[in-house]
Short mmCIF file of C-alpha atoms in Angstrom, two decimals:
data_model
loop_
_atom_site.label_atom_id
_atom_site.label_comp_id
_atom_site.label_asym_id
_atom_site.label_seq_id
_atom_site.Cartn_x
_atom_site.Cartn_y
_atom_site.Cartn_z
CA MET A 1 114.64 144.08 89.01
CA ARG A 2 115.88 140.49 89.16
CA ILE A 3 119.41 141.72 88.41
CA ALA A 4 119.18 144.41 91.09
CA LEU A 5 118.10 141.76 93.59
CA ALA A 6 120.97 139.49 92.54
CA ILE A 7 123.42 142.34 93.13
CA ALA A 8 121.80 143.18 96.48
CA ARG A 9 122.01 139.55 97.54
CA LYS A 10 125.68 139.45 96.56
CA GLU A 11 126.39 142.59 98.62
CA LEU A 12 124.71 141.09 101.66
CA SER A 13 126.34 137.70 101.41
CA LEU A 14 129.78 139.28 100.93
CA PHE A 15 129.16 141.56 103.90
CA PHE A 16 128.25 138.69 106.19
CA THR A 17 131.22 136.54 105.14
CA THR A 18 133.75 139.20 106.11
CA PRO A 19 134.91 139.83 109.69
CA TRP A 20 134.20 143.48 108.96
CA ALA A 21 130.47 142.90 109.55
CA TYR A 22 131.00 141.48 112.98
CA GLY A 23 133.39 144.27 113.89
CA VAL A 24 130.74 146.81 112.98
CA PHE A 25 128.03 144.90 114.86
CA THR A 26 130.23 144.74 117.93
CA ALA A 27 130.94 148.45 117.79
CA MET A 28 127.23 149.22 117.43
CA VAL A 29 126.19 146.99 120.32
CA ALA A 30 129.07 148.02 122.60
CA LEU A 31 128.56 151.76 122.10
CA SER A 32 124.79 151.73 122.35
CA SER A 33 124.89 149.43 125.40
CA PHE A 34 127.24 151.86 127.07
CA PHE A 35 124.81 154.72 126.55
CA PHE A 36 121.84 152.54 127.46
CA VAL A 37 123.34 151.57 130.82
CA ASN A 38 124.25 155.18 131.55
CA LEU A 39 120.80 156.43 130.66
CA LEU A 40 119.22 153.77 132.84
CA ALA A 41 121.42 154.78 135.79
CA THR A 42 120.47 158.43 135.38
CA PHE A 43 116.83 157.48 135.05
CA GLN A 44 116.94 155.47 138.26
CA GLN A 45 118.70 158.28 140.10
CA VAL A 46 116.14 160.88 139.08
CA GLN A 47 113.26 158.56 139.89
CA GLU A 48 114.58 157.91 143.40
CA GLN A 49 115.09 161.60 143.97
CA ALA A 50 111.56 162.34 142.78
CA ARG A 51 110.13 159.73 145.09
CA GLU A 52 111.61 161.59 148.06
CA VAL A 53 110.58 165.12 147.09
CA THR A 54 107.62 164.43 144.68
CA TRP A 55 107.67 165.41 140.98
CA ALA A 56 106.19 168.82 141.67
CA MET A 57 109.38 169.82 143.47
CA MET A 58 111.71 168.58 140.70
CA PRO A 59 113.28 171.02 138.21
CA PRO A 60 111.17 171.24 135.02
CA ASP A 61 113.88 169.80 132.73
CA MET A 62 113.67 166.55 134.67
CA THR A 63 110.10 165.80 133.61
CA ALA A 64 111.39 163.69 130.71
CA TYR A 65 112.47 161.18 133.32
CA ARG A 66 108.90 160.48 134.45
CA ASN A 67 108.65 157.53 132.07
CA LEU A 68 110.99 155.09 130.36
CA THR A 69 110.00 156.16 126.87
CA ASP A 70 111.07 159.78 127.21
CA GLY A 71 113.66 159.19 129.90
CA VAL A 72 115.56 156.39 128.23
CA MET A 73 114.43 155.40 124.73
CA VAL A 74 114.09 158.83 123.10
CA GLN A 75 117.51 159.79 124.40
CA LEU A 76 119.01 156.46 123.44
CA TRP A 77 117.74 156.85 119.86
CA GLY A 78 119.43 160.25 119.82
CA MET A 79 122.72 158.56 120.69
CA VAL A 80 122.18 155.78 118.12
CA ILE A 81 121.86 158.48 115.47
CA ILE A 82 125.26 159.81 116.36
CA ILE A 83 126.77 156.31 116.45
CA THR A 84 125.25 155.70 113.00
CA LEU A 85 126.90 158.85 111.73
CA PHE A 86 130.26 157.32 112.66
CA ILE A 87 129.53 153.76 111.55
CA ALA A 88 127.59 154.18 108.29
CA PRO A 89 130.53 155.63 106.30
CA PHE A 90 132.44 152.42 107.01
CA LEU A 91 129.53 150.39 105.65
CA SER A 92 128.90 152.43 102.52
CA MET A 93 132.55 152.88 101.54
CA ARG A 94 132.81 149.38 100.07
CA LEU A 95 129.83 149.61 97.75
CA PHE A 96 131.59 150.93 94.65
CA ALA A 97 135.17 151.68 95.69
CA GLU A 98 135.94 148.03 96.35
CA GLU A 99 134.57 146.91 92.98
CA LYS A 100 136.81 149.40 91.27
CA ARG A 101 139.93 148.43 93.16
CA ASN A 102 139.13 144.73 92.70
CA LYS A 103 138.58 145.21 88.96
CA THR A 104 135.17 143.56 89.37
CA PHE A 105 133.56 146.82 88.32
CA GLU A 106 134.59 145.78 84.80
CA LEU A 107 132.49 142.64 85.23
CA LEU A 108 129.40 144.66 86.18
CA MET A 109 129.94 147.16 83.40
CA THR A 110 130.47 144.59 80.66
CA ALA A 111 127.54 142.37 81.69
CA PRO A 112 124.18 143.10 80.05
CA VAL A 113 123.13 145.18 83.02
CA ARG A 114 121.79 148.73 83.06
CA PRO A 115 123.50 151.30 85.29
CA ILE A 116 120.21 151.82 87.13
CA GLU A 117 120.12 148.11 88.03
CA ILE A 118 123.63 148.32 89.43
CA VAL A 119 122.79 151.40 91.50
CA LEU A 120 119.51 150.01 92.83
CA GLY A 121 121.06 146.64 93.58
CA LYS A 122 123.93 148.23 95.44
CA TYR A 123 121.60 150.49 97.38
CA LEU A 124 119.24 147.67 98.34
CA GLY A 125 122.26 145.73 99.56
CA GLY A 126 123.39 148.78 101.50
CA LEU A 127 119.93 149.12 103.06
CA GLY A 128 120.06 145.50 104.14
CA ILE A 129 123.44 146.03 105.73
CA ILE A 130 122.48 149.16 107.66
CA SER A 131 119.13 147.65 108.73
CA ALA A 132 120.91 144.59 110.11
CA THR A 133 123.29 146.83 112.04
CA LEU A 134 120.54 149.08 113.40
CA GLY A 135 118.25 146.13 114.05
CA LEU A 136 120.54 145.12 116.88
CA THR A 137 119.47 148.15 118.89
CA LEU A 138 115.88 146.87 119.08
CA ILE A 139 117.09 144.71 121.94
CA PHE A 140 116.99 147.75 124.25
CA PRO A 141 113.26 148.53 124.05
CA LEU A 142 112.57 144.79 124.28
CA VAL A 143 114.61 144.58 127.48
CA LEU A 144 112.83 147.62 128.90
CA SER A 145 109.36 146.34 128.13
CA ALA A 146 110.19 142.94 129.58
CA PHE A 147 111.68 144.19 132.84
CA GLY A 148 110.36 147.72 133.21
CA HIS A 149 107.33 148.80 135.25
CA ALA A 150 105.05 151.77 134.92
CA ASP A 151 101.91 152.93 136.67
CA SER A 152 100.04 152.95 133.36
CA GLY A 153 100.62 149.23 132.84
CA THR A 154 103.02 149.03 129.91
CA ALA A 155 106.55 150.18 130.48
CA LEU A 156 106.99 151.74 127.05
CA GLU A 157 104.85 153.76 124.68
CA TRP A 158 105.52 151.56 121.68
CA PRO A 159 104.22 153.97 119.02
CA THR A 160 106.73 156.60 120.13
CA VAL A 161 109.56 154.10 120.37
CA LEU A 162 108.85 152.62 116.95
CA LEU A 163 108.45 155.98 115.26
CA GLY A 164 111.81 156.97 116.70
CA TYR A 165 113.24 153.74 115.39
CA GLY A 166 111.74 154.56 111.98
CA GLY A 167 113.59 157.88 112.16
CA ILE A 168 116.82 156.01 112.82
CA LEU A 169 116.26 153.73 109.84
CA LEU A 170 115.50 156.74 107.67
CA TRP A 171 118.70 158.36 108.86
CA GLY A 172 120.68 155.17 108.21
CA ALA A 173 119.17 154.93 104.71
CA THR A 174 120.20 158.54 104.06
CA CYS A 175 123.77 157.95 105.26
CA MET A 176 124.04 154.92 102.97
CA ALA A 177 122.74 156.84 99.94
CA VAL A 178 125.17 159.72 100.43
CA GLY A 179 127.98 157.28 101.22
CA MET A 180 127.25 155.20 98.13
CA PHE A 181 127.51 158.24 95.88
CA ILE A 182 130.86 159.18 97.39
CA SER A 183 132.04 155.58 97.10
CA ALA A 184 131.23 155.70 93.38
CA LEU A 185 133.63 158.62 92.97
CA THR A 186 136.78 156.96 94.22
CA GLU A 187 138.79 153.75 94.23
CA SER A 188 139.92 154.21 97.81
CA GLN A 189 137.58 152.90 100.49
CA MET A 190 139.21 154.89 103.28
CA LEU A 191 138.89 158.09 101.29
CA ALA A 192 135.24 157.28 100.60
CA ALA A 193 134.57 156.71 104.31
CA PHE A 194 136.36 159.87 105.32
CA LEU A 195 134.63 162.06 102.73
CA THR A 196 131.23 160.62 103.64
CA PHE A 197 131.82 161.50 107.25
CA ALA A 198 133.10 164.93 106.26
CA VAL A 199 129.85 165.56 104.35
CA LEU A 200 127.42 164.09 106.89
CA LEU A 201 128.82 165.65 110.05
CA PRO A 202 128.56 169.35 109.09
CA TRP A 203 125.17 168.61 107.51
CA MET A 204 124.07 167.11 110.80
CA LEU A 205 125.29 170.14 112.72
CA LEU A 206 123.64 172.67 110.43
CA SER A 207 120.94 173.38 113.02
CA GLY A 208 123.62 174.63 115.40
CA VAL A 209 124.92 177.03 112.79
CA ALA A 210 121.35 178.13 112.14
CA GLN A 211 121.03 179.42 115.71
CA ALA A 212 123.72 182.01 114.99
CA THR A 213 122.05 183.37 111.84
CA GLU A 214 119.19 185.72 111.08
CA GLU A 215 115.86 184.91 109.47
CA PRO A 216 115.11 183.84 106.76
CA LEU A 217 118.46 182.00 106.50
CA ARG A 218 117.80 180.47 109.88
CA SER A 219 114.64 178.63 108.79
CA VAL A 220 116.32 177.43 105.62
CA LEU A 221 119.32 176.03 107.48
CA THR A 222 117.12 174.44 110.11
CA TYR A 223 115.02 172.80 107.43
CA LEU A 224 118.12 171.44 105.73
CA SER A 225 119.64 170.11 108.94
CA PHE A 226 119.43 166.37 109.54
CA ASP A 227 119.40 166.93 113.26
CA ALA A 228 116.44 169.29 113.34
CA GLN A 229 114.49 167.07 110.93
CA LEU A 230 115.04 164.01 113.09
CA GLN A 231 114.19 165.55 116.44
CA ASN A 232 110.42 165.51 115.92
CA MET A 233 110.37 161.95 114.76
CA LEU A 234 112.41 160.85 117.76
CA LYS A 235 109.86 162.48 120.04
CA GLY A 236 107.12 160.53 118.34
CA ILE A 237 105.74 163.19 116.02
CA LEU A 238 105.33 162.11 112.41
CA ASP A 239 105.80 165.00 110.04
CA VAL A 240 105.33 164.59 106.29
CA GLN A 241 107.89 167.33 105.76
CA THR A 242 110.54 165.16 107.41
CA LEU A 243 109.71 162.21 105.19
CA VAL A 244 109.83 164.38 102.09
CA PHE A 245 113.16 165.84 103.15
CA PHE A 246 114.87 162.50 103.68
CA ALA A 247 113.30 160.95 100.59
CA SER A 248 114.64 163.85 98.51
CA VAL A 249 118.16 163.47 99.86
CA ILE A 250 118.07 159.73 99.15
CA VAL A 251 116.64 160.05 95.64
CA PHE A 252 119.04 162.85 94.78
CA SER A 253 122.02 160.76 95.97
CA LEU A 254 120.83 157.79 93.92
CA LEU A 255 120.48 159.98 90.84
CA LEU A 256 123.99 161.33 91.32
CA THR A 257 125.31 157.79 91.71
CA HIS A 258 123.50 156.75 88.55
CA ARG A 259 125.03 159.68 86.67
CA THR A 260 128.49 158.74 87.95
CA VAL A 261 128.14 155.13 86.85
CA GLU A 262 126.61 156.12 83.53
CA ALA A 263 129.39 158.66 82.94
CA ARG A 264 131.85 155.76 83.04
CA ARG A 265 130.54 154.84 79.61
CA TRP A 266 131.49 158.23 78.18
CA ALA A 267 134.95 158.92 79.51
CA MET B 1 128.15 139.93 57.60
CA ALA B 2 131.13 139.92 59.93
CA MET B 3 130.40 139.19 63.58
CA ILE B 4 132.80 141.87 64.76
CA GLU B 5 133.42 144.96 62.71
CA VAL B 6 135.81 147.70 63.69
CA GLN B 7 136.23 150.84 61.61
CA HIS B 8 138.72 153.63 62.18
CA LEU B 9 138.69 153.01 65.90
CA THR B 10 140.74 155.52 67.86
CA LYS B 11 141.15 156.00 71.58
CA ARG B 12 142.91 158.99 73.04
CA TYR B 13 143.65 159.65 76.68
CA ARG B 14 144.38 163.31 77.23
CA ASP B 15 147.79 163.51 75.54
CA ARG B 16 148.36 159.87 74.65
CA VAL B 17 146.95 157.92 71.72
CA ALA B 18 146.24 154.40 72.93
CA ILE B 19 144.92 153.04 69.64
CA ASP B 20 145.05 154.81 66.34
CA ASP B 21 142.66 154.23 63.44
CA LEU B 22 142.12 150.47 63.75
CA THR B 23 140.05 148.76 61.08
CA PHE B 24 139.47 145.02 61.06
CA SER B 25 136.70 142.46 61.15
CA VAL B 26 136.19 138.96 62.46
CA GLU B 27 133.90 136.49 60.71
CA GLU B 28 131.52 134.28 62.60
CA GLY B 29 133.27 131.25 64.08
CA GLU B 30 136.74 132.65 63.49
CA ILE B 31 139.52 132.93 66.06
CA LEU B 32 141.54 136.12 65.80
CA GLY B 33 144.82 136.43 67.67
CA PHE B 34 145.74 139.84 69.03
CA LEU B 35 149.49 140.19 69.31
CA GLY B 36 151.69 143.02 70.35
CA PRO B 37 154.13 144.19 72.97
CA ASN B 38 152.83 145.41 76.30
CA GLY B 39 151.09 148.74 75.97
CA ALA B 40 150.37 148.28 72.26
CA GLY B 41 146.63 148.80 72.77
CA LYS B 42 145.36 145.21 72.88
CA SER B 43 143.48 145.60 76.16
CA THR B 44 142.15 149.04 75.21
CA THR B 45 140.67 147.63 72.00
CA MET B 46 139.05 144.81 73.95
CA LYS B 47 137.67 147.19 76.53
CA ILE B 48 136.03 149.23 73.78
CA LEU B 49 134.56 146.13 72.14
CA THR B 50 133.00 145.06 75.44
CA GLY B 51 131.53 148.48 76.09
CA PHE B 52 133.69 149.22 79.12
CA LEU B 53 135.40 152.18 77.43
CA PRO B 54 133.97 154.51 74.81
CA PRO B 55 136.00 155.09 71.64
CA SER B 56 137.24 158.62 70.89
CA GLU B 57 136.51 158.08 67.21
CA GLY B 58 135.34 155.33 64.93
CA VAL B 59 132.79 152.57 65.21
CA ALA B 60 132.81 149.08 66.65
CA ARG B 61 129.96 146.68 65.91
CA VAL B 62 129.26 143.29 67.40
CA GLY B 63 126.58 141.17 65.77
CA GLY B 64 125.58 144.25 63.79
CA PHE B 65 124.98 146.41 66.89
CA ASP B 66 127.00 149.52 67.59
CA VAL B 67 128.88 149.04 70.85
CA PHE B 68 128.33 152.60 71.98
CA THR B 69 124.69 153.15 71.04
CA HIS B 70 123.36 149.64 71.79
CA PRO B 71 125.50 148.51 74.73
CA LEU B 72 123.00 146.01 76.13
CA GLU B 73 122.54 144.19 72.81
CA VAL B 74 126.29 143.91 72.45
CA LYS B 75 126.97 142.89 76.06
CA ARG B 76 124.38 140.13 75.76
CA ARG B 77 126.44 138.58 72.96
CA ILE B 78 129.86 138.81 74.59
CA GLY B 79 131.70 136.74 77.14
CA TYR B 80 134.69 138.71 78.36
CA LEU B 81 137.74 137.79 80.35
CA PRO B 82 139.58 140.99 81.29
CA GLU B 83 143.32 141.12 81.85
CA ALA B 84 142.82 140.72 85.59
CA PRO B 85 140.06 138.15 86.15
CA PRO B 86 137.19 140.03 87.85
CA LEU B 87 136.75 137.80 90.89
CA TYR B 88 135.33 138.36 94.37
CA PRO B 89 137.89 136.78 96.73
CA ASP B 90 135.33 136.23 99.50
CA MET B 91 132.91 134.26 97.33
CA THR B 92 132.92 130.57 96.60
CA VAL B 93 133.48 129.57 92.99
CA HIS B 94 129.92 128.28 92.81
CA GLY B 95 128.43 131.42 94.35
CA TYR B 96 130.47 133.57 92.00
CA LEU B 97 129.46 131.70 88.84
CA LYS B 98 125.82 131.79 89.91
CA PHE B 99 126.07 135.53 90.44
CA VAL B 100 127.61 136.13 87.01
CA ALA B 101 124.99 133.87 85.41
CA ALA B 102 122.28 136.03 87.02
CA LEU B 103 124.01 139.19 85.73
CA LYS B 104 123.91 137.66 82.27
CA ARG B 105 120.16 137.22 82.68
CA LEU B 106 120.16 133.45 82.35
CA PRO B 107 116.78 132.02 83.36
CA ALA B 108 116.77 130.82 86.98
CA ARG B 109 115.98 127.21 86.06
CA GLU B 110 119.01 127.01 83.74
CA LEU B 111 121.45 128.47 86.28
CA LYS B 112 122.50 125.25 87.95
CA GLY B 113 123.05 123.28 84.77
CA GLU B 114 124.92 126.12 83.11
CA VAL B 115 127.27 126.61 86.07
CA GLU B 116 128.03 122.88 86.05
CA ARG B 117 128.60 122.92 82.30
CA VAL B 118 131.19 125.73 82.30
CA ALA B 119 132.82 124.34 85.44
CA GLY B 120 133.24 121.03 83.63
CA LEU B 121 134.66 122.70 80.53
CA THR B 122 137.26 124.63 82.49
CA GLY B 123 138.04 121.89 84.99
CA VAL B 124 136.95 123.68 88.16
CA THR B 125 134.18 121.28 89.18
CA HIS B 126 136.09 119.95 92.19
CA VAL B 127 136.80 123.46 93.57
CA LEU B 128 133.23 124.80 93.21
CA GLY B 129 132.77 124.90 96.99
CA ARG B 130 136.03 126.69 97.75
CA LEU B 131 136.57 130.38 98.40
CA ILE B 132 138.14 132.10 95.42
CA GLN B 133 140.83 133.73 97.56
CA ASN B 134 142.18 130.29 98.48
CA LEU B 135 142.61 129.18 94.86
CA SER B 136 145.93 129.10 93.02
CA LYS B 137 146.55 131.62 90.26
CA GLY B 138 145.87 128.99 87.63
CA TYR B 139 142.50 128.12 89.09
CA LYS B 140 141.55 131.76 89.44
CA GLN B 141 142.29 132.19 85.75
CA ARG B 142 140.13 129.17 84.93
CA VAL B 143 137.25 130.57 86.98
CA GLY B 144 137.69 133.77 84.97
CA ILE B 145 137.38 131.80 81.73
CA ALA B 146 134.41 129.83 83.09
CA GLN B 147 132.65 133.10 83.85
CA ALA B 148 133.17 134.28 80.26
CA LEU B 149 131.69 131.05 78.88
CA LEU B 150 128.47 131.27 80.92
CA GLY B 151 125.44 131.43 78.67
CA SER B 152 127.44 130.38 75.57
CA PRO B 153 127.85 133.90 74.21
CA GLN B 154 128.33 134.21 70.45
CA VAL B 155 131.51 136.22 70.92
CA LEU B 156 134.33 135.57 73.35
CA ILE B 157 136.87 138.23 74.11
CA LEU B 158 139.75 136.83 76.11
CA ASP B 159 142.53 139.09 77.31
CA GLU B 160 145.56 136.88 77.91
CA PRO B 161 143.58 133.80 78.90
CA THR B 162 146.63 131.63 79.58
CA GLU B 163 148.37 134.16 81.81
CA GLY B 164 149.54 132.60 85.05
CA LEU B 165 148.94 129.03 83.98
CA ASP B 166 151.58 126.29 83.98
CA PRO B 167 152.50 124.63 80.66
CA ALA B 168 150.09 121.75 81.11
CA GLN B 169 147.20 124.06 81.96
CA ARG B 170 148.13 126.26 79.01
CA ALA B 171 147.79 123.34 76.69
CA GLU B 172 144.38 122.56 78.19
CA VAL B 173 143.12 126.10 77.79
CA ARG B 174 144.42 126.23 74.22
CA ALA B 175 142.60 123.01 73.44
CA LEU B 176 139.47 124.45 75.04
CA ILE B 177 139.65 127.63 72.98
CA LYS B 178 140.26 125.64 69.80
CA SER B 179 137.21 123.53 70.55
CA LEU B 180 135.13 126.70 70.80
CA ALA B 181 135.94 127.75 67.24
CA GLY B 182 133.04 127.41 64.86
CA LYS B 183 130.45 127.81 67.62
CA HIS B 184 131.92 131.04 68.96
CA THR B 185 133.72 133.96 67.45
CA VAL B 186 136.85 134.53 69.51
CA ILE B 187 139.31 137.35 69.93
CA LEU B 188 142.21 136.37 72.08
CA SER B 189 145.21 138.42 73.07
CA THR B 190 148.52 137.04 74.13
CA HIS B 191 152.18 137.77 74.04
CA ILE B 192 153.05 134.11 73.87
CA LEU B 193 153.69 133.63 70.19
CA PRO B 194 153.44 129.85 69.84
CA GLU B 195 150.00 130.11 71.34
CA VAL B 196 148.79 132.08 68.36
CA THR B 197 150.24 129.59 65.90
CA MET B 198 148.45 126.81 67.72
CA THR B 199 145.02 128.35 68.16
CA CYS B 200 144.34 131.15 65.72
CA GLU B 201 143.60 131.30 62.02
CA LYS B 202 144.11 135.02 61.70
CA VAL B 203 146.52 137.36 63.43
CA LEU B 204 146.49 141.04 64.10
CA ILE B 205 149.71 142.57 65.34
CA LEU B 206 149.51 145.90 67.12
CA ASN B 207 152.40 148.18 67.88
CA GLN B 208 152.06 151.54 69.57
CA GLY B 209 148.36 151.61 68.88
CA ARG B 210 148.59 150.89 65.17
CA ILE B 211 147.98 147.77 63.14
CA VAL B 212 151.30 146.63 61.74
CA ALA B 213 150.10 143.33 60.37
CA TYR B 214 146.69 141.77 59.83
CA ASP B 215 146.48 138.59 57.84
CA ASP B 216 145.96 134.85 57.78
CA LEU B 217 148.58 133.20 59.88
CA ARG B 218 149.86 131.19 56.92
CA LYS B 219 150.22 134.17 54.62
CA LEU B 220 151.71 136.47 57.23
CA ALA B 221 155.33 135.45 56.84
CA GLY B 222 155.27 135.86 53.07
CA SER B 223 153.43 139.16 53.04
CA GLN B 224 155.88 140.86 55.31
CA GLY B 225 158.83 140.44 53.00
CA THR B 226 160.46 137.88 55.18
CA SER B 227 161.16 134.44 53.82
CA GLU B 228 158.24 132.02 53.57
CA SER B 229 159.74 129.93 56.30
CA ALA B 230 160.13 132.79 58.77
CA SER B 231 158.59 132.02 62.11
CA LEU B 232 155.94 134.20 63.65
CA GLU B 233 158.51 135.26 66.18
CA GLU B 234 160.77 136.69 63.49
CA VAL B 235 157.87 138.55 61.92
CA PHE B 236 156.76 139.86 65.29
CA ILE B 237 160.20 141.15 66.25
CA LYS B 238 160.70 142.73 62.84
CA LEU B 239 157.33 144.51 62.94
CA THR B 240 157.45 145.75 66.50
CA ALA B 241 161.07 146.81 66.48
CA ALA B 242 160.24 150.37 65.44
#
């Protein structure tokens, strides 16, 4: 475990010494701020309208805008998930591909280190990187709770907001696991990023495809879809099934990565 | 028992034979020079010995442990400098050496002293705080050697350790390697012939994946049918001309 931690620490320190990190952070903050401001504007508009005509007169699909949690945060988390889908491949691509191109993979493979320690170390490093990136978005609920008002007293329902945030972290962790496996397959970082995106995007959209199919295929596809799995968590409903689903995808990706690294010894 | 034992080692890539039926051994404390033209199989042999590549056939043992079945035992005993020094350009020399020391499972309390020791041996103490990407080629090579020396491994496998160094630095590295003899078993590859004469006791010459000569440096000239006074260069050219 000490070796895995040393590798994780190396990943993190390398990440933070490259301009790449700050580019990614900027992209994350800029994109999510853009959506945050837009959501706030819409929220304000709907609220003003409701004040004139009362909520009873508003169309039913506007009820989400009655409070900041459903009107802004839940929808913002939904956007952060999509931003993560675009950003995570650029964070995971380095994990193995760069070591191979740099010839430092030879150092890892000839040191008295087990493949499992390499994989766990890399993944822990990857988790640190994605958590740091996603951590930046916590500023939005903090801003809302500091400056927002609600009749009930607190501006935000923190349990819902935090559960949604947990869903985002889970999603980020999944993206990194899948991305790490793909990065272990190639020497080219760009190819790794592109393939990761090409795997994650259709997987994300599986729930849309499911709508066009018949049962029982429909339930299967919906279960397998990232999007459908995340929706409940974003709305503040904790479902064990969701946790099991994401944990399986992560563990399976780690196993595949381990196999890929281990296979290096045989070919 | 020999520290390094290689028997009938063969490595094939799809249609190409990289090394063909190599058998040799290195005694404890000995320095063996690996010679041969580019592409003769020197690096491939070293990669197999360090557990980076599996052999297609044959056995390699280090310290009595089979490289393929007991990789961790073998890797613990080896310090390896690959052909291209495996460096992280964005790390400082100090950070890099500490990382490698951790990979080699050195106890945390020995890390600092050990990093300082190898830095002193290879003359990189005054660049410890610098980023590796800003170092000259010679210094990068020295950091590569320093990394191999961490933890005083019993066996050192150095793939062209003097590559990219200027003549003065070459002399220093040669002196360093010579000073390691006795304490460490060393395999060193090079295509600079005088280097072998100056550092090694035994020479193995590879050509197209086969051993064409394997003997004590002193006996080599005589055994190859050339005159006793023939230089290593003459022997080398004669043997690898085929």
